[in-house]
CSV table of N, CA and C and ligand atoms in Angstrom, one decimal:
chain,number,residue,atom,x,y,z
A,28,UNK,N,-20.8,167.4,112.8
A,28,UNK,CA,-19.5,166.9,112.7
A,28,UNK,C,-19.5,165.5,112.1
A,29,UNK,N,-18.7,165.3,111.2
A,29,UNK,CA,-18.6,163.7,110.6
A,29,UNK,C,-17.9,163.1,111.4
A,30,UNK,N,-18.6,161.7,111.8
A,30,UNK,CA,-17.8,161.0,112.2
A,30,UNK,C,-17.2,159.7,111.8
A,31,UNK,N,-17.4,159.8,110.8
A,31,UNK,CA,-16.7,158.5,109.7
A,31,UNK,C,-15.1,158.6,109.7
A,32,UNK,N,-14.2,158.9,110.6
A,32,UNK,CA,-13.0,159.0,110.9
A,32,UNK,C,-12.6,157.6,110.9
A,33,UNK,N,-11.1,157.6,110.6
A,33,UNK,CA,-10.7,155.8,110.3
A,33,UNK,C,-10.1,156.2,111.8
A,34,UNK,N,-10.1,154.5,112.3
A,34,UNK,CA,-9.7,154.2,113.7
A,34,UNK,C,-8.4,153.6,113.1
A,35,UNK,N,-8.1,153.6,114.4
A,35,UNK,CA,-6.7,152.6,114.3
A,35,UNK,C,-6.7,151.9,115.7
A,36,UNK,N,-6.4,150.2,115.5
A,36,UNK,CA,-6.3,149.4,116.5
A,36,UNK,C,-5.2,150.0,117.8
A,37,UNK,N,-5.6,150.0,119.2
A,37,UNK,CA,-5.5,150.3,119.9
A,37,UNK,C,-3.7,149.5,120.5
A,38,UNK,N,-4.2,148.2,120.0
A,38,UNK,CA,-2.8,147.1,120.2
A,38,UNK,C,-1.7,147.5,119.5
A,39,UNK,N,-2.3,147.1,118.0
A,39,UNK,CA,-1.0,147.2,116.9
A,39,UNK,C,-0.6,148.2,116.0
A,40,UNK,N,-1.9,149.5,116.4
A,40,UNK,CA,-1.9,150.9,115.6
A,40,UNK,C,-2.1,150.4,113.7
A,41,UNK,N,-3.1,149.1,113.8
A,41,UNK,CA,-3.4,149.2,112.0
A,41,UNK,C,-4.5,150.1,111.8
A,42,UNK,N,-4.7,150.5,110.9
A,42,UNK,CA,-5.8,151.1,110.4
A,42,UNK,C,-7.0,150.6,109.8
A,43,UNK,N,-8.4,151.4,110.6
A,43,UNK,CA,-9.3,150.5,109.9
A,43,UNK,C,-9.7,150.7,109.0
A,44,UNK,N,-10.1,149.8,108.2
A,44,UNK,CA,-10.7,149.9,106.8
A,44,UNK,C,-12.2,149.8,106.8
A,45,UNK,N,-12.7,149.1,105.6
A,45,UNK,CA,-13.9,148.7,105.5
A,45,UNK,C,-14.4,147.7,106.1
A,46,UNK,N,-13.4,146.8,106.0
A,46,UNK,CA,-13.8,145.5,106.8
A,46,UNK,C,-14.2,145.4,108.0
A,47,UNK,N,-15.3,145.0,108.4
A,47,UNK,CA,-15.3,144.9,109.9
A,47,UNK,C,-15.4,144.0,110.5
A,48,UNK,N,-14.3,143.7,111.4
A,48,UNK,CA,-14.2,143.0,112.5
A,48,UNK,C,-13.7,142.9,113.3
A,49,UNK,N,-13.8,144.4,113.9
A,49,UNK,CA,-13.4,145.0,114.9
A,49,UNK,C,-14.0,144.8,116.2
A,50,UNK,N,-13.2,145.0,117.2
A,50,UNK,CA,-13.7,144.6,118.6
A,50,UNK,C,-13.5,145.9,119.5
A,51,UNK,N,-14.2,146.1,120.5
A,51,UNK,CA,-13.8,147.2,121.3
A,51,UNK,C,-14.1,146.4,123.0
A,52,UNK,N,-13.5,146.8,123.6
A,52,UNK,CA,-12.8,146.7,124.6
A,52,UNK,C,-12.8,147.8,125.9
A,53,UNK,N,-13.3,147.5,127.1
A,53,UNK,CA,-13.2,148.8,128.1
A,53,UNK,C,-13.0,148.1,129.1
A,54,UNK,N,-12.4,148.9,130.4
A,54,UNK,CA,-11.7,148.5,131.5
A,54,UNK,C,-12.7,149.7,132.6
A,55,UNK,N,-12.9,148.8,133.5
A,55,UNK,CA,-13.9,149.8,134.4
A,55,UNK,C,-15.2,149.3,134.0
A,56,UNK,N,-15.9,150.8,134.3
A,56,UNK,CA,-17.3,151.0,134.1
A,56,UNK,C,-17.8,151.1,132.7
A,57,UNK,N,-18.6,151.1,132.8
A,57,UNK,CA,-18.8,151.2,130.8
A,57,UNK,C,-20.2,152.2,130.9
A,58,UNK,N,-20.5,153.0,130.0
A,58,UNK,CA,-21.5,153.6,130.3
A,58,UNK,C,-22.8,153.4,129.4
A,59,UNK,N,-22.8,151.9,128.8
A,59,UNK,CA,-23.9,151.5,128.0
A,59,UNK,C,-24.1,149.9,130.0
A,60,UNK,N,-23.7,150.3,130.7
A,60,UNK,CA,-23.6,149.2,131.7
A,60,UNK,C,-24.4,149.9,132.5
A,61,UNK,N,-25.9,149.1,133.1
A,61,UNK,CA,-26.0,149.4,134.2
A,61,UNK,C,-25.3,149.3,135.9
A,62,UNK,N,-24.7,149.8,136.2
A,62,UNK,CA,-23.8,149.3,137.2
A,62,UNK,C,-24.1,149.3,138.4
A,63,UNK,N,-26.0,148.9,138.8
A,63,UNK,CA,-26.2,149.0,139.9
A,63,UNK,C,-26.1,148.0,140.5
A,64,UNK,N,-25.6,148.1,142.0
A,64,UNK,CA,-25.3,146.7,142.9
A,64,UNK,C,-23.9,146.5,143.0
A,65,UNK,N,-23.1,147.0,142.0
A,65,UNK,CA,-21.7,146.8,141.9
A,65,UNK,C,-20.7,147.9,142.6
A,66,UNK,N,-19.9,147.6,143.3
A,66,UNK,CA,-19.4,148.8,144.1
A,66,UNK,C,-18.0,149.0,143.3
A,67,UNK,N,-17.3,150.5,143.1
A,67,UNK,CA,-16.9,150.9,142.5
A,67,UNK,C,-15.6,150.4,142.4
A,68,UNK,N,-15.3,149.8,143.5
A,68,UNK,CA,-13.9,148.7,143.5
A,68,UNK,C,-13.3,147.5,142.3
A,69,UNK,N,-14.9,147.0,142.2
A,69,UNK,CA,-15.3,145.7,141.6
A,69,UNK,C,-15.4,146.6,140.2
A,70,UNK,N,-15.6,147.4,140.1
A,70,UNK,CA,-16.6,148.4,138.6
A,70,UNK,C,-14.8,148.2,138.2
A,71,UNK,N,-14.0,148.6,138.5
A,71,UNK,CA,-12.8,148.8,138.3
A,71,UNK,C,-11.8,147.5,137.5
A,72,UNK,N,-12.1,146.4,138.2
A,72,UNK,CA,-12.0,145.1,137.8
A,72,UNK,C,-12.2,144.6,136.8
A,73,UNK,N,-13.3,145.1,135.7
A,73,UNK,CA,-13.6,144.8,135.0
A,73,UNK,C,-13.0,144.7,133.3
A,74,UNK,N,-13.2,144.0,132.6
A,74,UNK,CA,-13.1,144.0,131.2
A,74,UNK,C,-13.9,143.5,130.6
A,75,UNK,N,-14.3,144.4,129.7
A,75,UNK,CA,-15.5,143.9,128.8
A,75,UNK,C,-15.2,144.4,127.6
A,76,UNK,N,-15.2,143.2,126.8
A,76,UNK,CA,-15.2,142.6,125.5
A,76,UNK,C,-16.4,143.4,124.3
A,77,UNK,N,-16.4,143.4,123.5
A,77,UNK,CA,-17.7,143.9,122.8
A,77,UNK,C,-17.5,144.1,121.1
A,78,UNK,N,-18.8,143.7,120.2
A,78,UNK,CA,-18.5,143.3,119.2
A,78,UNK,C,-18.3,145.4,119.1
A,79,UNK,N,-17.8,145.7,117.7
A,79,UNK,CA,-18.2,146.9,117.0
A,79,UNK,C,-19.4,147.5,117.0
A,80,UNK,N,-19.3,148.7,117.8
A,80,UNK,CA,-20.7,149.4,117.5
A,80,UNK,C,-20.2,150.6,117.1
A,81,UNK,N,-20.7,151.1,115.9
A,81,UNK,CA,-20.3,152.5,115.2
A,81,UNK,C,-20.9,153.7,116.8
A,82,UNK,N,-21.8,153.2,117.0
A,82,UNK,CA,-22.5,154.4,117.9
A,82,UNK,C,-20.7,154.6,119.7
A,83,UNK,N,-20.5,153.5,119.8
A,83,UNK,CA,-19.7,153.0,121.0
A,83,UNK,C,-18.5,153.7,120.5
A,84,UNK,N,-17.9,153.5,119.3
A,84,UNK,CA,-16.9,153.4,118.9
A,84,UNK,C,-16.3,155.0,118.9
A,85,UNK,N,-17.2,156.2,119.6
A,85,UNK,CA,-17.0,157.3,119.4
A,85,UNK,C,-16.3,157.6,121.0
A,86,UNK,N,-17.2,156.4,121.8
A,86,UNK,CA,-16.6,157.3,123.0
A,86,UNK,C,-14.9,156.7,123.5
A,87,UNK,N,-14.6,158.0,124.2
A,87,UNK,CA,-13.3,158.0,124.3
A,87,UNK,C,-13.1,157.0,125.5
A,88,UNK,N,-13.5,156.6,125.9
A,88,UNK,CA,-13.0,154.8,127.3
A,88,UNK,C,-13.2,154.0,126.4
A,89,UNK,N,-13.5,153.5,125.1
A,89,UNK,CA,-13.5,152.4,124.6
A,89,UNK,C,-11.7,152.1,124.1
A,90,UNK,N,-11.6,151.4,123.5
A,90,UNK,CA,-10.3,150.8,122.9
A,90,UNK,C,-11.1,150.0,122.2
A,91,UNK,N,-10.0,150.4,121.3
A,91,UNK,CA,-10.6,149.7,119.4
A,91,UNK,C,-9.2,148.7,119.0
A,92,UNK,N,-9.5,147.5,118.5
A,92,UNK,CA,-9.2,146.3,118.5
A,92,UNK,C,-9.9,145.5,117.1
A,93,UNK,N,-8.6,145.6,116.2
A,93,UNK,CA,-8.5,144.7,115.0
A,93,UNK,C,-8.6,144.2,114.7
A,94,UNK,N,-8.9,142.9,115.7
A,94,UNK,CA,-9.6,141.7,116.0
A,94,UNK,C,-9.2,140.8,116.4
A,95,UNK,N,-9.3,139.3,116.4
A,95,UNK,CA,-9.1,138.6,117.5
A,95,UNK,C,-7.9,138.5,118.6
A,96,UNK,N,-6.6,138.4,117.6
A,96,UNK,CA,-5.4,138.8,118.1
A,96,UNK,C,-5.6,139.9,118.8
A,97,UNK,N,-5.6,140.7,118.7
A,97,UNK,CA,-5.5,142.0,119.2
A,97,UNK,C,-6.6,142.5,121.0
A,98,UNK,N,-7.5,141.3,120.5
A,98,UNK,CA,-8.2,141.4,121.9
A,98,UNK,C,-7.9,140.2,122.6
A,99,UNK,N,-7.3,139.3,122.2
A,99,UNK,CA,-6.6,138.6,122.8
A,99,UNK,C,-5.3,139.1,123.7
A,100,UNK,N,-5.1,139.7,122.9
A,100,UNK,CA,-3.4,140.7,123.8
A,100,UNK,C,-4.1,141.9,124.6
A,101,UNK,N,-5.1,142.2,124.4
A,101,UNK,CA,-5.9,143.5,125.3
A,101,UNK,C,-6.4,142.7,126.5
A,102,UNK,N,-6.6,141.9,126.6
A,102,UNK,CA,-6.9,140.7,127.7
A,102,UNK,C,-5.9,140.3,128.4
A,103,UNK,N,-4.8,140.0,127.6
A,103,UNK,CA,-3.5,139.3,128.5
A,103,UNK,C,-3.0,140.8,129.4
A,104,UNK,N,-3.0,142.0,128.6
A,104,UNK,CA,-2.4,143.0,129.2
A,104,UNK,C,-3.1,143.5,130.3
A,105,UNK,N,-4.9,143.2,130.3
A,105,UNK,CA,-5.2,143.5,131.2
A,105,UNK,C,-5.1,142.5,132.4
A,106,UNK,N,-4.8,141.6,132.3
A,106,UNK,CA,-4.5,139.9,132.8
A,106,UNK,C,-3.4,140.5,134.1
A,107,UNK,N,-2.4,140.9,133.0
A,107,UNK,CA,-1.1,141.1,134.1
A,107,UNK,C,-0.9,142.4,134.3
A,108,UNK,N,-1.1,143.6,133.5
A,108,UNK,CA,-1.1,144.9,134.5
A,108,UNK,C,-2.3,145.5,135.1
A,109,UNK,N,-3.5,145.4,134.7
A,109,UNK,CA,-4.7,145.9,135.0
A,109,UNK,C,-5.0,147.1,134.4
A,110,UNK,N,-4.5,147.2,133.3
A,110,UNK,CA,-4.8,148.2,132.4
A,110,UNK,C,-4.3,147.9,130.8
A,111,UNK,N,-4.8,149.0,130.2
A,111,UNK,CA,-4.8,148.0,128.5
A,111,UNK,C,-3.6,149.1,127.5
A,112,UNK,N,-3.3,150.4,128.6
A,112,UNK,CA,-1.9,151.4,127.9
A,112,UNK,C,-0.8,150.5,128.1
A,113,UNK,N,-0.6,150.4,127.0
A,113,UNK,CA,1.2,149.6,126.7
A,113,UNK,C,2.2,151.2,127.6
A,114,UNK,N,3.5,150.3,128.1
A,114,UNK,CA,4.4,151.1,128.9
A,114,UNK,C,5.5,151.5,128.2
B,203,LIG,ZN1,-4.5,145.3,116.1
């Protein structure tokens, strides 16, 4: 399966291009995280920030972000609702 599929920012729905400087973004647990020690409450709490990884960028808990704006607003939304789906 190819996966050279264009993304589109999770915030503002642009489309990616060649350019990269894209950010990806997860809420919870992450599964490149070791999460031992941390109880699943806290695992929940989380946001983490993260440059572009082509390998990351496949799995479906990430959120993909256009760049700085964009993870700036992925932050505030997780800030005040605790989650990053616009309503
Ligand atoms: Zn964007």
């Amino acid at each position: 399966m190819v996966w050279d599929v264009s993304f589109t920012c999770d915030i503002c729905g642009k489309a990616k291009g060649e350019a990269n400087h894209w950010w990806m973004a997860a809420v919870g647990s992450v599964p490149c995280f070791e999460a031992d020690g941390i109880d699943d409450l806290l695992r929940e709490q989380r946001f983490t920030l993260m440059r572009w990884s082509r390998a990351d960028s496949q799995n479906p808990d990430m959120y993909h972000l256009c760049g700085q704006g964009c993870a700036m607003q992925a932050m505030e939304r997780f800030m005040t609702e605790g989650s990053l789906e616009s309503r």
